[in-house]
């Protein structure tokens, strides 16, 4: 069972997250475990201090090293990997999600806040992850992103077939999907999907996934080793676009 331990100054942020939808179900069925740890429980002094002014002067408070390291050490085991959520980390992508889901390590997710954390924290973690090139007020949302994305790949959480076709997992975006009604405001569901012809539907989906990727995220195709068949399809798509 995948175990996540989150070290945060704002445990209440996780209440809705853990009691809603797939995460709630995965917890209930013991497919994952999540432990939320309040860094304040490891604060020092009678004022329960966790942050302080930065040396050298400047705006904003900095998370102190002592409570953070004490919280980390209290939860690290020989099977755990300690991850600091920070915009300076390595960009989090689906390949990393798959690795986290596939190995047996428990994940300790350390959420920074305020203006930052004492840089010496880097001696006590295994790596730094960023969920994108923008600055959040803290690592909490980022840690929820990690938990959510890894959980859906854990065994028996969702139908396996639905993540084999995930966008990004094969460097292609998903093909378009439709449900009732067949016509909405003059917009129709593509006829092939109503045909019941499985082979034609599969071909259409492959074509549309490739087309969507080329139009919206051509950068993904650079990474992908296309089969000869897909290369032919792609040429066809490009030529169609020119007409
Ligand atoms: N904390 C603040 N911004 C972040 C980001 N982009 N990714 C991960 N953690 C963060």
JSON list of C-alpha atoms and ligand atoms in Angstrom, two decimals:
[
{"chain": "A", "resi": 1, "resn": "UNK", "atom": "CA", "xyz": [0.00, 0.00, 0.00]},
{"chain": "A", "resi": 2, "resn": "UNK", "atom": "CA", "xyz": [1.29, 3.43, -0.96]},
{"chain": "A", "resi": 3, "resn": "UNK", "atom": "CA", "xyz": [1.79, 5.67, 2.06]},
{"chain": "A", "resi": 4, "resn": "UNK", "atom": "CA", "xyz": [2.04, 9.46, 1.90]},
{"chain": "A", "resi": 5, "resn": "UNK", "atom": "CA", "xyz": [3.15, 11.59, 4.84]},
{"chain": "A", "resi": 6, "resn": "UNK", "atom": "CA", "xyz": [2.61, 15.33, 4.45]},
{"chain": "A", "resi": 7, "resn": "UNK", "atom": "CA", "xyz": [4.49, 17.81, 6.61]},
{"chain": "A", "resi": 8, "resn": "UNK", "atom": "CA", "xyz": [2.60, 21.09, 6.62]},
{"chain": "A", "resi": 9, "resn": "UNK", "atom": "CA", "xyz": [1.77, 24.18, 8.66]},
{"chain": "A", "resi": 10, "resn": "UNK", "atom": "CA", "xyz": [-1.82, 24.00, 7.37]},
{"chain": "A", "resi": 11, "resn": "UNK", "atom": "CA", "xyz": [-3.23, 20.50, 8.00]},
{"chain": "A", "resi": 12, "resn": "UNK", "atom": "CA", "xyz": [-6.82, 21.75, 7.57]},
{"chain": "A", "resi": 13, "resn": "UNK", "atom": "CA", "xyz": [-6.16, 22.31, 3.86]},
{"chain": "A", "resi": 14, "resn": "UNK", "atom": "CA", "xyz": [-6.27, 18.55, 3.40]},
{"chain": "A", "resi": 15, "resn": "UNK", "atom": "CA", "xyz": [-9.70, 17.93, 4.96]},
{"chain": "A", "resi": 16, "resn": "UNK", "atom": "CA", "xyz": [-11.81, 18.22, 1.81]},
{"chain": "A", "resi": 17, "resn": "UNK", "atom": "CA", "xyz": [-9.13, 16.62, -0.32]},
{"chain": "A", "resi": 18, "resn": "UNK", "atom": "CA", "xyz": [-9.14, 13.45, 1.79]},
{"chain": "A", "resi": 19, "resn": "UNK", "atom": "CA", "xyz": [-12.90, 13.17, 2.09]},
{"chain": "A", "resi": 20, "resn": "UNK", "atom": "CA", "xyz": [-13.87, 13.57, -1.55]},
{"chain": "A", "resi": 21, "resn": "UNK", "atom": "CA", "xyz": [-14.17, 11.28, -4.57]},
{"chain": "A", "resi": 22, "resn": "UNK", "atom": "CA", "xyz": [-11.37, 8.87, -5.57]},
{"chain": "A", "resi": 23, "resn": "UNK", "atom": "CA", "xyz": [-8.99, 9.81, -2.73]},
{"chain": "A", "resi": 24, "resn": "UNK", "atom": "CA", "xyz": [-11.74, 9.21, -0.16]},
{"chain": "A", "resi": 25, "resn": "UNK", "atom": "CA", "xyz": [-12.53, 5.83, -1.72]},
{"chain": "A", "resi": 26, "resn": "UNK", "atom": "CA", "xyz": [-8.85, 4.80, -1.97]},
{"chain": "A", "resi": 27, "resn": "UNK", "atom": "CA", "xyz": [-8.35, 5.67, 1.72]},
{"chain": "A", "resi": 28, "resn": "UNK", "atom": "CA", "xyz": [-11.53, 3.85, 2.76]},
{"chain": "A", "resi": 29, "resn": "UNK", "atom": "CA", "xyz": [-10.51, 0.73, 0.84]},
{"chain": "A", "resi": 30, "resn": "UNK", "atom": "CA", "xyz": [-6.98, 0.95, 2.30]},
{"chain": "A", "resi": 31, "resn": "UNK", "atom": "CA", "xyz": [-5.40, 1.16, -1.15]},
{"chain": "A", "resi": 32, "resn": "UNK", "atom": "CA", "xyz": [-3.40, 4.17, 0.08]},
{"chain": "A", "resi": 33, "resn": "UNK", "atom": "CA", "xyz": [-2.67, 5.82, 3.45]},
{"chain": "A", "resi": 34, "resn": "UNK", "atom": "CA", "xyz": [-2.21, 9.53, 4.08]},
{"chain": "A", "resi": 35, "resn": "UNK", "atom": "CA", "xyz": [-0.79, 10.97, 7.27]},
{"chain": "A", "resi": 36, "resn": "UNK", "atom": "CA", "xyz": [-0.96, 14.72, 7.76]},
{"chain": "A", "resi": 37, "resn": "UNK", "atom": "CA", "xyz": [1.64, 16.04, 10.17]},
{"chain": "A", "resi": 38, "resn": "UNK", "atom": "CA", "xyz": [1.53, 19.55, 11.63]},
{"chain": "A", "resi": 39, "resn": "UNK", "atom": "CA", "xyz": [5.06, 20.98, 11.57]},
{"chain": "A", "resi": 40, "resn": "UNK", "atom": "CA", "xyz": [4.00, 23.15, 14.53]},
{"chain": "A", "resi": 41, "resn": "UNK", "atom": "CA", "xyz": [4.00, 19.98, 16.67]},
{"chain": "A", "resi": 42, "resn": "UNK", "atom": "CA", "xyz": [7.78, 20.03, 16.23]},
{"chain": "A", "resi": 43, "resn": "UNK", "atom": "CA", "xyz": [8.17, 23.73, 16.99]},
{"chain": "A", "resi": 44, "resn": "UNK", "atom": "CA", "xyz": [10.73, 24.98, 19.47]},
{"chain": "A", "resi": 45, "resn": "UNK", "atom": "CA", "xyz": [10.32, 27.10, 22.56]},
{"chain": "A", "resi": 46, "resn": "UNK", "atom": "CA", "xyz": [7.21, 27.90, 24.48]},
{"chain": "A", "resi": 47, "resn": "UNK", "atom": "CA", "xyz": [5.90, 30.16, 21.72]},
{"chain": "A", "resi": 48, "resn": "UNK", "atom": "CA", "xyz": [5.76, 27.27, 19.26]},
{"chain": "A", "resi": 49, "resn": "UNK", "atom": "CA", "xyz": [7.84, 29.24, 16.82]},
{"chain": "A", "resi": 50, "resn": "UNK", "atom": "CA", "xyz": [8.25, 27.80, 13.32]},
{"chain": "A", "resi": 51, "resn": "UNK", "atom": "CA", "xyz": [9.45, 30.81, 11.34]},
{"chain": "A", "resi": 52, "resn": "UNK", "atom": "CA", "xyz": [11.74, 33.78, 11.80]},
{"chain": "A", "resi": 53, "resn": "UNK", "atom": "CA", "xyz": [13.24, 36.80, 10.05]},
{"chain": "A", "resi": 54, "resn": "UNK", "atom": "CA", "xyz": [15.95, 36.11, 7.51]},
{"chain": "A", "resi": 55, "resn": "UNK", "atom": "CA", "xyz": [19.60, 36.82, 8.14]},
{"chain": "A", "resi": 56, "resn": "UNK", "atom": "CA", "xyz": [20.87, 39.68, 6.07]},
{"chain": "A", "resi": 57, "resn": "UNK", "atom": "CA", "xyz": [17.53, 41.49, 6.17]},
{"chain": "A", "resi": 58, "resn": "UNK", "atom": "CA", "xyz": [14.64, 41.39, 3.72]},
{"chain": "A", "resi": 59, "resn": "UNK", "atom": "CA", "xyz": [10.90, 40.89, 3.48]},
{"chain": "A", "resi": 60, "resn": "UNK", "atom": "CA", "xyz": [9.08, 37.83, 4.72]},
{"chain": "A", "resi": 61, "resn": "UNK", "atom": "CA", "xyz": [9.49, 35.09, 7.24]},
{"chain": "A", "resi": 62, "resn": "UNK", "atom": "CA", "xyz": [11.54, 31.96, 6.70]},
{"chain": "A", "resi": 63, "resn": "UNK", "atom": "CA", "xyz": [10.62, 28.48, 7.92]},
{"chain": "A", "resi": 64, "resn": "UNK", "atom": "CA", "xyz": [13.15, 27.46, 10.56]},
{"chain": "A", "resi": 65, "resn": "UNK", "atom": "CA", "xyz": [15.35, 24.43, 10.10]},
{"chain": "A", "resi": 66, "resn": "UNK", "atom": "CA", "xyz": [14.82, 22.81, 13.55]},
{"chain": "A", "resi": 67, "resn": "UNK", "atom": "CA", "xyz": [11.07, 22.03, 13.42]},
{"chain": "A", "resi": 68, "resn": "UNK", "atom": "CA", "xyz": [11.29, 20.97, 9.79]},
{"chain": "A", "resi": 69, "resn": "UNK", "atom": "CA", "xyz": [14.16, 18.54, 10.31]},
{"chain": "A", "resi": 70, "resn": "UNK", "atom": "CA", "xyz": [12.63, 17.22, 13.53]},
{"chain": "A", "resi": 71, "resn": "UNK", "atom": "CA", "xyz": [9.36, 16.49, 11.67]},
{"chain": "A", "resi": 72, "resn": "UNK", "atom": "CA", "xyz": [11.24, 14.87, 8.77]},
{"chain": "A", "resi": 73, "resn": "UNK", "atom": "CA", "xyz": [13.40, 12.69, 11.04]},
{"chain": "A", "resi": 74, "resn": "UNK", "atom": "CA", "xyz": [10.38, 11.55, 13.04]},
{"chain": "A", "resi": 75, "resn": "UNK", "atom": "CA", "xyz": [8.84, 10.10, 9.86]},
{"chain": "A", "resi": 76, "resn": "UNK", "atom": "CA", "xyz": [11.74, 8.96, 7.69]},
{"chain": "A", "resi": 77, "resn": "UNK", "atom": "CA", "xyz": [12.21, 5.20, 7.41]},
{"chain": "A", "resi": 78, "resn": "UNK", "atom": "CA", "xyz": [14.53, 3.04, 5.31]},
{"chain": "A", "resi": 79, "resn": "UNK", "atom": "CA", "xyz": [11.73, 2.80, 2.73]},
{"chain": "A", "resi": 80, "resn": "UNK", "atom": "CA", "xyz": [10.82, 6.46, 2.51]},
{"chain": "A", "resi": 81, "resn": "UNK", "atom": "CA", "xyz": [11.73, 9.11, -0.01]},
{"chain": "A", "resi": 82, "resn": "UNK", "atom": "CA", "xyz": [11.62, 12.71, 1.21]},
{"chain": "A", "resi": 83, "resn": "UNK", "atom": "CA", "xyz": [10.45, 15.29, -1.30]},
{"chain": "A", "resi": 84, "resn": "UNK", "atom": "CA", "xyz": [10.45, 19.04, -0.87]},
{"chain": "A", "resi": 85, "resn": "UNK", "atom": "CA", "xyz": [7.75, 20.84, -2.88]},
{"chain": "A", "resi": 86, "resn": "UNK", "atom": "CA", "xyz": [9.29, 24.01, -4.24]},
{"chain": "A", "resi": 87, "resn": "UNK", "atom": "CA", "xyz": [9.27, 26.04, -7.45]},
{"chain": "A", "resi": 88, "resn": "UNK", "atom": "CA", "xyz": [13.05, 25.49, -7.67]},
{"chain": "A", "resi": 89, "resn": "UNK", "atom": "CA", "xyz": [12.58, 21.72, -7.99]},
{"chain": "A", "resi": 90, "resn": "UNK", "atom": "CA", "xyz": [12.62, 19.39, -10.97]},
{"chain": "A", "resi": 91, "resn": "UNK", "atom": "CA", "xyz": [9.44, 19.71, -13.02]},
{"chain": "A", "resi": 92, "resn": "UNK", "atom": "CA", "xyz": [6.88, 17.06, -12.07]},
{"chain": "A", "resi": 93, "resn": "UNK", "atom": "CA", "xyz": [5.73, 15.08, -15.14]},
{"chain": "A", "resi": 94, "resn": "UNK", "atom": "CA", "xyz": [3.73, 11.91, -15.78]},
{"chain": "A", "resi": 95, "resn": "UNK", "atom": "CA", "xyz": [6.88, 9.77, -16.08]},
{"chain": "A", "resi": 96, "resn": "UNK", "atom": "CA", "xyz": [7.72, 10.65, -12.47]},
{"chain": "A", "resi": 97, "resn": "UNK", "atom": "CA", "xyz": [4.14, 9.88, -11.42]},
{"chain": "A", "resi": 98, "resn": "UNK", "atom": "CA", "xyz": [4.54, 6.40, -12.91]},
{"chain": "A", "resi": 99, "resn": "UNK", "atom": "CA", "xyz": [7.82, 5.86, -11.08]},
{"chain": "A", "resi": 100, "resn": "UNK", "atom": "CA", "xyz": [6.34, 6.87, -7.74]},
{"chain": "A", "resi": 101, "resn": "UNK", "atom": "CA", "xyz": [3.36, 4.57, -8.29]},
{"chain": "A", "resi": 102, "resn": "UNK", "atom": "CA", "xyz": [5.51, 1.64, -9.42]},
{"chain": "A", "resi": 103, "resn": "UNK", "atom": "CA", "xyz": [8.02, 1.55, -6.56]},
{"chain": "A", "resi": 104, "resn": "UNK", "atom": "CA", "xyz": [7.35, 0.61, -2.96]},
{"chain": "A", "resi": 105, "resn": "UNK", "atom": "CA", "xyz": [8.71, 3.73, -1.31]},
{"chain": "A", "resi": 106, "resn": "UNK", "atom": "CA", "xyz": [6.58, 5.75, 1.07]},
{"chain": "A", "resi": 107, "resn": "UNK", "atom": "CA", "xyz": [6.57, 9.41, 0.10]},
{"chain": "A", "resi": 108, "resn": "UNK", "atom": "CA", "xyz": [7.23, 12.17, 2.63]},
{"chain": "A", "resi": 109, "resn": "UNK", "atom": "CA", "xyz": [6.03, 15.45, 1.15]},
{"chain": "A", "resi": 110, "resn": "UNK", "atom": "CA", "xyz": [7.46, 18.56, 2.78]},
{"chain": "A", "resi": 111, "resn": "UNK", "atom": "CA", "xyz": [5.44, 21.74, 2.19]},
{"chain": "A", "resi": 112, "resn": "UNK", "atom": "CA", "xyz": [7.25, 25.04, 2.50]},
{"chain": "A", "resi": 113, "resn": "UNK", "atom": "CA", "xyz": [5.45, 28.32, 3.16]},
{"chain": "A", "resi": 114, "resn": "UNK", "atom": "CA", "xyz": [5.94, 32.05, 3.55]},
{"chain": "A", "resi": 115, "resn": "UNK", "atom": "CA", "xyz": [9.00, 33.44, 1.80]},
{"chain": "A", "resi": 116, "resn": "UNK", "atom": "CA", "xyz": [10.75, 30.10, 1.87]},
{"chain": "A", "resi": 117, "resn": "UNK", "atom": "CA", "xyz": [12.65, 27.71, 4.07]},
{"chain": "A", "resi": 118, "resn": "UNK", "atom": "CA", "xyz": [16.12, 27.73, 5.49]},
{"chain": "A", "resi": 119, "resn": "UNK", "atom": "CA", "xyz": [18.29, 26.49, 2.61]},
{"chain": "A", "resi": 120, "resn": "UNK", "atom": "CA", "xyz": [20.01, 23.93, 4.88]},
{"chain": "A", "resi": 121, "resn": "UNK", "atom": "CA", "xyz": [16.85, 21.81, 4.57]},
{"chain": "A", "resi": 122, "resn": "UNK", "atom": "CA", "xyz": [18.40, 20.52, 1.34]},
{"chain": "A", "resi": 123, "resn": "UNK", "atom": "CA", "xyz": [20.78, 18.32, 3.38]},
{"chain": "A", "resi": 124, "resn": "UNK", "atom": "CA", "xyz": [17.82, 16.39, 4.79]},
{"chain": "A", "resi": 125, "resn": "UNK", "atom": "CA", "xyz": [15.66, 15.65, 1.76]},
{"chain": "A", "resi": 126, "resn": "UNK", "atom": "CA", "xyz": [16.07, 13.35, -1.25]},
{"chain": "A", "resi": 127, "resn": "UNK", "atom": "CA", "xyz": [14.80, 15.70, -3.91]},
{"chain": "A", "resi": 128, "resn": "UNK", "atom": "CA", "xyz": [12.94, 18.84, -4.82]},
{"chain": "A", "resi": 129, "resn": "UNK", "atom": "CA", "xyz": [9.86, 18.85, -7.05]},
{"chain": "A", "resi": 130, "resn": "UNK", "atom": "CA", "xyz": [8.01, 21.71, -8.75]},
{"chain": "A", "resi": 131, "resn": "UNK", "atom": "CA", "xyz": [4.55, 21.30, -10.27]},
{"chain": "A", "resi": 132, "resn": "UNK", "atom": "CA", "xyz": [5.10, 24.17, -12.70]},
{"chain": "A", "resi": 133, "resn": "UNK", "atom": "CA", "xyz": [6.75, 27.49, -13.36]},
{"chain": "A", "resi": 134, "resn": "UNK", "atom": "CA", "xyz": [4.58, 29.64, -11.12]},
{"chain": "A", "resi": 135, "resn": "UNK", "atom": "CA", "xyz": [4.71, 30.48, -7.43]},
{"chain": "A", "resi": 136, "resn": "UNK", "atom": "CA", "xyz": [2.11, 29.11, -5.01]},
{"chain": "A", "resi": 137, "resn": "UNK", "atom": "CA", "xyz": [1.69, 30.41, -1.47]},
{"chain": "A", "resi": 138, "resn": "UNK", "atom": "CA", "xyz": [2.92, 27.05, -0.22]},
{"chain": "A", "resi": 139, "resn": "UNK", "atom": "CA", "xyz": [3.63, 23.45, -1.13]},
{"chain": "A", "resi": 140, "resn": "UNK", "atom": "CA", "xyz": [0.24, 22.12, 0.03]},
{"chain": "A", "resi": 141, "resn": "UNK", "atom": "CA", "xyz": [-1.52, 22.26, -3.33]},
{"chain": "A", "resi": 142, "resn": "UNK", "atom": "CA", "xyz": [1.58, 20.80, -4.96]},
{"chain": "A", "resi": 143, "resn": "UNK", "atom": "CA", "xyz": [1.62, 17.89, -2.50]},
{"chain": "A", "resi": 144, "resn": "UNK", "atom": "CA", "xyz": [-2.07, 17.24, -3.24]},
{"chain": "A", "resi": 145, "resn": "UNK", "atom": "CA", "xyz": [-1.17, 17.15, -6.94]},
{"chain": "A", "resi": 146, "resn": "UNK", "atom": "CA", "xyz": [1.47, 14.50, -6.20]},
{"chain": "A", "resi": 147, "resn": "UNK", "atom": "CA", "xyz": [-0.86, 12.41, -4.01]},
{"chain": "A", "resi": 148, "resn": "UNK", "atom": "CA", "xyz": [-3.74, 12.63, -6.48]},
{"chain": "A", "resi": 149, "resn": "UNK", "atom": "CA", "xyz": [-1.69, 11.76, -9.56]},
{"chain": "A", "resi": 150, "resn": "UNK", "atom": "CA", "xyz": [0.12, 8.84, -7.88]},
{"chain": "A", "resi": 151, "resn": "UNK", "atom": "CA", "xyz": [-3.02, 7.47, -6.23]},
{"chain": "A", "resi": 152, "resn": "UNK", "atom": "CA", "xyz": [-4.92, 7.09, -9.49]},
{"chain": "A", "resi": 153, "resn": "UNK", "atom": "CA", "xyz": [-2.12, 4.84, -10.76]},
{"chain": "A", "resi": 154, "resn": "UNK", "atom": "CA", "xyz": [-2.07, 2.67, -7.62]},
{"chain": "A", "resi": 155, "resn": "UNK", "atom": "CA", "xyz": [-3.49, -0.81, -8.03]},
{"chain": "A", "resi": 156, "resn": "UNK", "atom": "CA", "xyz": [-7.30, -1.14, -7.94]},
{"chain": "A", "resi": 157, "resn": "UNK", "atom": "CA", "xyz": [-7.92, 2.59, -7.50]},
{"chain": "A", "resi": 158, "resn": "UNK", "atom": "CA", "xyz": [-9.33, 3.12, -10.98]},
{"chain": "A", "resi": 159, "resn": "UNK", "atom": "CA", "xyz": [-9.93, 0.88, -13.96]},
{"chain": "A", "resi": 160, "resn": "UNK", "atom": "CA", "xyz": [-6.47, 0.01, -15.39]},
{"chain": "A", "resi": 161, "resn": "UNK", "atom": "CA", "xyz": [-7.67, 0.44, -18.96]},
{"chain": "A", "resi": 162, "resn": "UNK", "atom": "CA", "xyz": [-8.44, 4.07, -18.27]},
{"chain": "A", "resi": 163, "resn": "UNK", "atom": "CA", "xyz": [-4.86, 4.94, -17.39]},
{"chain": "A", "resi": 164, "resn": "UNK", "atom": "CA", "xyz": [-3.19, 2.88, -20.08]},
{"chain": "A", "resi": 165, "resn": "UNK", "atom": "CA", "xyz": [-4.62, 5.47, -22.45]},
{"chain": "A", "resi": 166, "resn": "UNK", "atom": "CA", "xyz": [-3.86, 8.48, -20.27]},
{"chain": "A", "resi": 167, "resn": "UNK", "atom": "CA", "xyz": [-2.70, 11.63, -21.94]},
{"chain": "A", "resi": 168, "resn": "UNK", "atom": "CA", "xyz": [1.13, 11.91, -21.62]},
{"chain": "A", "resi": 169, "resn": "UNK", "atom": "CA", "xyz": [1.65, 8.29, -20.60]},
{"chain": "A", "resi": 170, "resn": "UNK", "atom": "CA", "xyz": [2.56, 7.52, -24.21]},
{"chain": "A", "resi": 171, "resn": "UNK", "atom": "CA", "xyz": [3.44, 11.11, -25.09]},
{"chain": "A", "resi": 172, "resn": "UNK", "atom": "CA", "xyz": [0.16, 11.56, -26.94]},
{"chain": "A", "resi": 173, "resn": "UNK", "atom": "CA", "xyz": [-2.87, 13.50, -25.79]},
{"chain": "A", "resi": 174, "resn": "UNK", "atom": "CA", "xyz": [-6.13, 11.59, -25.36]},
{"chain": "A", "resi": 175, "resn": "UNK", "atom": "CA", "xyz": [-8.50, 11.19, -28.30]},
{"chain": "A", "resi": 176, "resn": "UNK", "atom": "CA", "xyz": [-11.71, 13.23, -28.01]},
{"chain": "A", "resi": 177, "resn": "UNK", "atom": "CA", "xyz": [-14.67, 11.63, -26.22]},
{"chain": "A", "resi": 178, "resn": "UNK", "atom": "CA", "xyz": [-18.41, 12.32, -26.39]},
{"chain": "A", "resi": 179, "resn": "UNK", "atom": "CA", "xyz": [-21.60, 11.32, -24.61]},
{"chain": "A", "resi": 180, "resn": "UNK", "atom": "CA", "xyz": [-25.35, 11.98, -25.06]},
{"chain": "A", "resi": 181, "resn": "UNK", "atom": "CA", "xyz": [-26.94, 13.82, -26.79]},
{"chain": "A", "resi": 182, "resn": "UNK", "atom": "CA", "xyz": [-25.88, 13.00, -30.39]},
{"chain": "A", "resi": 183, "resn": "UNK", "atom": "CA", "xyz": [-26.61, 16.59, -31.42]},
{"chain": "A", "resi": 184, "resn": "UNK", "atom": "CA", "xyz": [-26.13, 19.65, -29.22]},
{"chain": "A", "resi": 185, "resn": "UNK", "atom": "CA", "xyz": [-26.72, 23.16, -30.55]},
{"chain": "A", "resi": 186, "resn": "UNK", "atom": "CA", "xyz": [-25.86, 22.02, -34.08]},
{"chain": "A", "resi": 187, "resn": "UNK", "atom": "CA", "xyz": [-22.70, 20.17, -32.96]},
{"chain": "A", "resi": 188, "resn": "UNK", "atom": "CA", "xyz": [-22.72, 16.45, -33.72]},
{"chain": "A", "resi": 189, "resn": "UNK", "atom": "CA", "xyz": [-20.93, 13.43, -32.26]},
{"chain": "A", "resi": 190, "resn": "UNK", "atom": "CA", "xyz": [-18.64, 12.05, -35.03]},
{"chain": "A", "resi": 191, "resn": "UNK", "atom": "CA", "xyz": [-20.60, 9.42, -36.91]},
{"chain": "A", "resi": 192, "resn": "UNK", "atom": "CA", "xyz": [-17.96, 6.71, -36.71]},
{"chain": "A", "resi": 193, "resn": "UNK", "atom": "CA", "xyz": [-18.45, 6.53, -32.93]},
{"chain": "A", "resi": 194, "resn": "UNK", "atom": "CA", "xyz": [-22.10, 5.58, -33.45]},
{"chain": "A", "resi": 195, "resn": "UNK", "atom": "CA", "xyz": [-21.27, 2.93, -36.05]},
{"chain": "A", "resi": 196, "resn": "UNK", "atom": "CA", "xyz": [-20.46, 0.06, -33.66]},
{"chain": "A", "resi": 197, "resn": "UNK", "atom": "CA", "xyz": [-17.52, -0.79, -35.95]},
{"chain": "A", "resi": 198, "resn": "UNK", "atom": "CA", "xyz": [-14.73, -1.39, -33.40]},
{"chain": "A", "resi": 199, "resn": "UNK", "atom": "CA", "xyz": [-11.82, -1.41, -35.82]},
{"chain": "A", "resi": 200, "resn": "UNK", "atom": "CA", "xyz": [-12.90, 1.81, -37.51]},
{"chain": "A", "resi": 201, "resn": "UNK", "atom": "CA", "xyz": [-13.42, 3.43, -34.09]},
{"chain": "A", "resi": 202, "resn": "UNK", "atom": "CA", "xyz": [-9.93, 2.38, -32.98]},
{"chain": "A", "resi": 203, "resn": "UNK", "atom": "CA", "xyz": [-8.41, 3.80, -36.19]},
{"chain": "A", "resi": 204, "resn": "UNK", "atom": "CA", "xyz": [-10.36, 7.05, -35.79]},
{"chain": "A", "resi": 205, "resn": "UNK", "atom": "CA", "xyz": [-9.17, 7.39, -32.18]},
{"chain": "A", "resi": 206, "resn": "UNK", "atom": "CA", "xyz": [-5.53, 6.82, -33.10]},
{"chain": "A", "resi": 207, "resn": "UNK", "atom": "CA", "xyz": [-5.79, 9.40, -35.85]},
{"chain": "A", "resi": 208, "resn": "UNK", "atom": "CA", "xyz": [-7.56, 11.96, -33.65]},
{"chain": "A", "resi": 209, "resn": "UNK", "atom": "CA", "xyz": [-5.11, 11.52, -30.76]},
{"chain": "A", "resi": 210, "resn": "UNK", "atom": "CA", "xyz": [-2.22, 12.16, -33.11]},
{"chain": "A", "resi": 211, "resn": "UNK", "atom": "CA", "xyz": [-4.00, 15.14, -34.70]},
{"chain": "A", "resi": 212, "resn": "UNK", "atom": "CA", "xyz": [-4.85, 16.69, -31.35]},
{"chain": "A", "resi": 213, "resn": "UNK", "atom": "CA", "xyz": [-1.27, 16.26, -30.13]},
{"chain": "A", "resi": 214, "resn": "UNK", "atom": "CA", "xyz": [0.16, 17.78, -33.29]},
{"chain": "A", "resi": 215, "resn": "UNK", "atom": "CA", "xyz": [-2.20, 20.76, -33.11]},
{"chain": "A", "resi": 216, "resn": "UNK", "atom": "CA", "xyz": [-2.07, 21.43, -29.37]},
{"chain": "A", "resi": 217, "resn": "UNK", "atom": "CA", "xyz": [1.21, 20.00, -28.07]},
{"chain": "A", "resi": 218, "resn": "UNK", "atom": "CA", "xyz": [3.60, 19.39, -30.98]},
{"chain": "A", "resi": 219, "resn": "UNK", "atom": "CA", "xyz": [6.47, 19.39, -28.44]},
{"chain": "A", "resi": 220, "resn": "UNK", "atom": "CA", "xyz": [5.24, 15.99, -27.19]},
{"chain": "A", "resi": 221, "resn": "UNK", "atom": "CA", "xyz": [5.71, 14.42, -30.63]},
{"chain": "A", "resi": 222, "resn": "UNK", "atom": "CA", "xyz": [9.40, 15.31, -30.58]},
{"chain": "A", "resi": 223, "resn": "UNK", "atom": "CA", "xyz": [9.86, 12.96, -27.63]},
{"chain": "A", "resi": 224, "resn": "UNK", "atom": "CA", "xyz": [7.83, 10.14, -29.07]},
{"chain": "A", "resi": 225, "resn": "UNK", "atom": "CA", "xyz": [9.25, 7.47, -31.34]},
{"chain": "A", "resi": 226, "resn": "UNK", "atom": "CA", "xyz": [6.39, 7.19, -33.78]},
{"chain": "A", "resi": 227, "resn": "UNK", "atom": "CA", "xyz": [5.72, 3.88, -35.52]},
{"chain": "A", "resi": 228, "resn": "UNK", "atom": "CA", "xyz": [5.95, 3.96, -39.33]},
{"chain": "A", "resi": 229, "resn": "UNK", "atom": "CA", "xyz": [2.18, 3.79, -39.44]},
{"chain": "A", "resi": 230, "resn": "UNK", "atom": "CA", "xyz": [1.87, 6.79, -37.14]},
{"chain": "A", "resi": 231, "resn": "UNK", "atom": "CA", "xyz": [4.43, 8.74, -39.19]},
{"chain": "A", "resi": 232, "resn": "UNK", "atom": "CA", "xyz": [2.33, 8.15, -42.31]},
{"chain": "A", "resi": 233, "resn": "UNK", "atom": "CA", "xyz": [-0.79, 9.26, -40.42]},
{"chain": "A", "resi": 234, "resn": "UNK", "atom": "CA", "xyz": [1.01, 12.38, -39.20]},
{"chain": "A", "resi": 235, "resn": "UNK", "atom": "CA", "xyz": [2.05, 13.32, -42.74]},
{"chain": "A", "resi": 236, "resn": "UNK", "atom": "CA", "xyz": [-1.58, 12.92, -43.78]},
{"chain": "A", "resi": 237, "resn": "UNK", "atom": "CA", "xyz": [-2.70, 15.19, -40.92]},
{"chain": "A", "resi": 238, "resn": "UNK", "atom": "CA", "xyz": [-0.12, 17.84, -41.82]},
{"chain": "A", "resi": 239, "resn": "UNK", "atom": "CA", "xyz": [-1.13, 17.80, -45.48]},
{"chain": "A", "resi": 240, "resn": "UNK", "atom": "CA", "xyz": [-4.81, 18.05, -44.61]},
{"chain": "A", "resi": 241, "resn": "UNK", "atom": "CA", "xyz": [-4.04, 21.12, -42.55]},
{"chain": "A", "resi": 242, "resn": "UNK", "atom": "CA", "xyz": [-2.34, 22.78, -45.55]},
{"chain": "A", "resi": 243, "resn": "UNK", "atom": "CA", "xyz": [-5.39, 22.34, -47.83]},
{"chain": "B", "resi": 1, "resn": "LIG", "atom": "N1", "xyz": [5.58, 25.87, -3.72]},
{"chain": "B", "resi": 1, "resn": "LIG", "atom": "C1", "xyz": [5.36, 27.09, -4.22]},
{"chain": "B", "resi": 1, "resn": "LIG", "atom": "N2", "xyz": [5.27, 27.06, -5.54]},
{"chain": "B", "resi": 1, "resn": "LIG", "atom": "C2", "xyz": [5.42, 25.75, -5.93]},
{"chain": "B", "resi": 1, "resn": "LIG", "atom": "C3", "xyz": [5.42, 25.08, -7.17]},
{"chain": "B", "resi": 1, "resn": "LIG", "atom": "N3", "xyz": [5.25, 25.71, -8.33]},
{"chain": "B", "resi": 1, "resn": "LIG", "atom": "N4", "xyz": [5.62, 23.74, -7.16]},
{"chain": "B", "resi": 1, "resn": "LIG", "atom": "C4", "xyz": [5.82, 23.09, -6.00]},
{"chain": "B", "resi": 1, "resn": "LIG", "atom": "N5", "xyz": [5.83, 23.68, -4.80]},
{"chain": "B", "resi": 1, "resn": "LIG", "atom": "C5", "xyz": [5.63, 25.00, -4.75]}
]
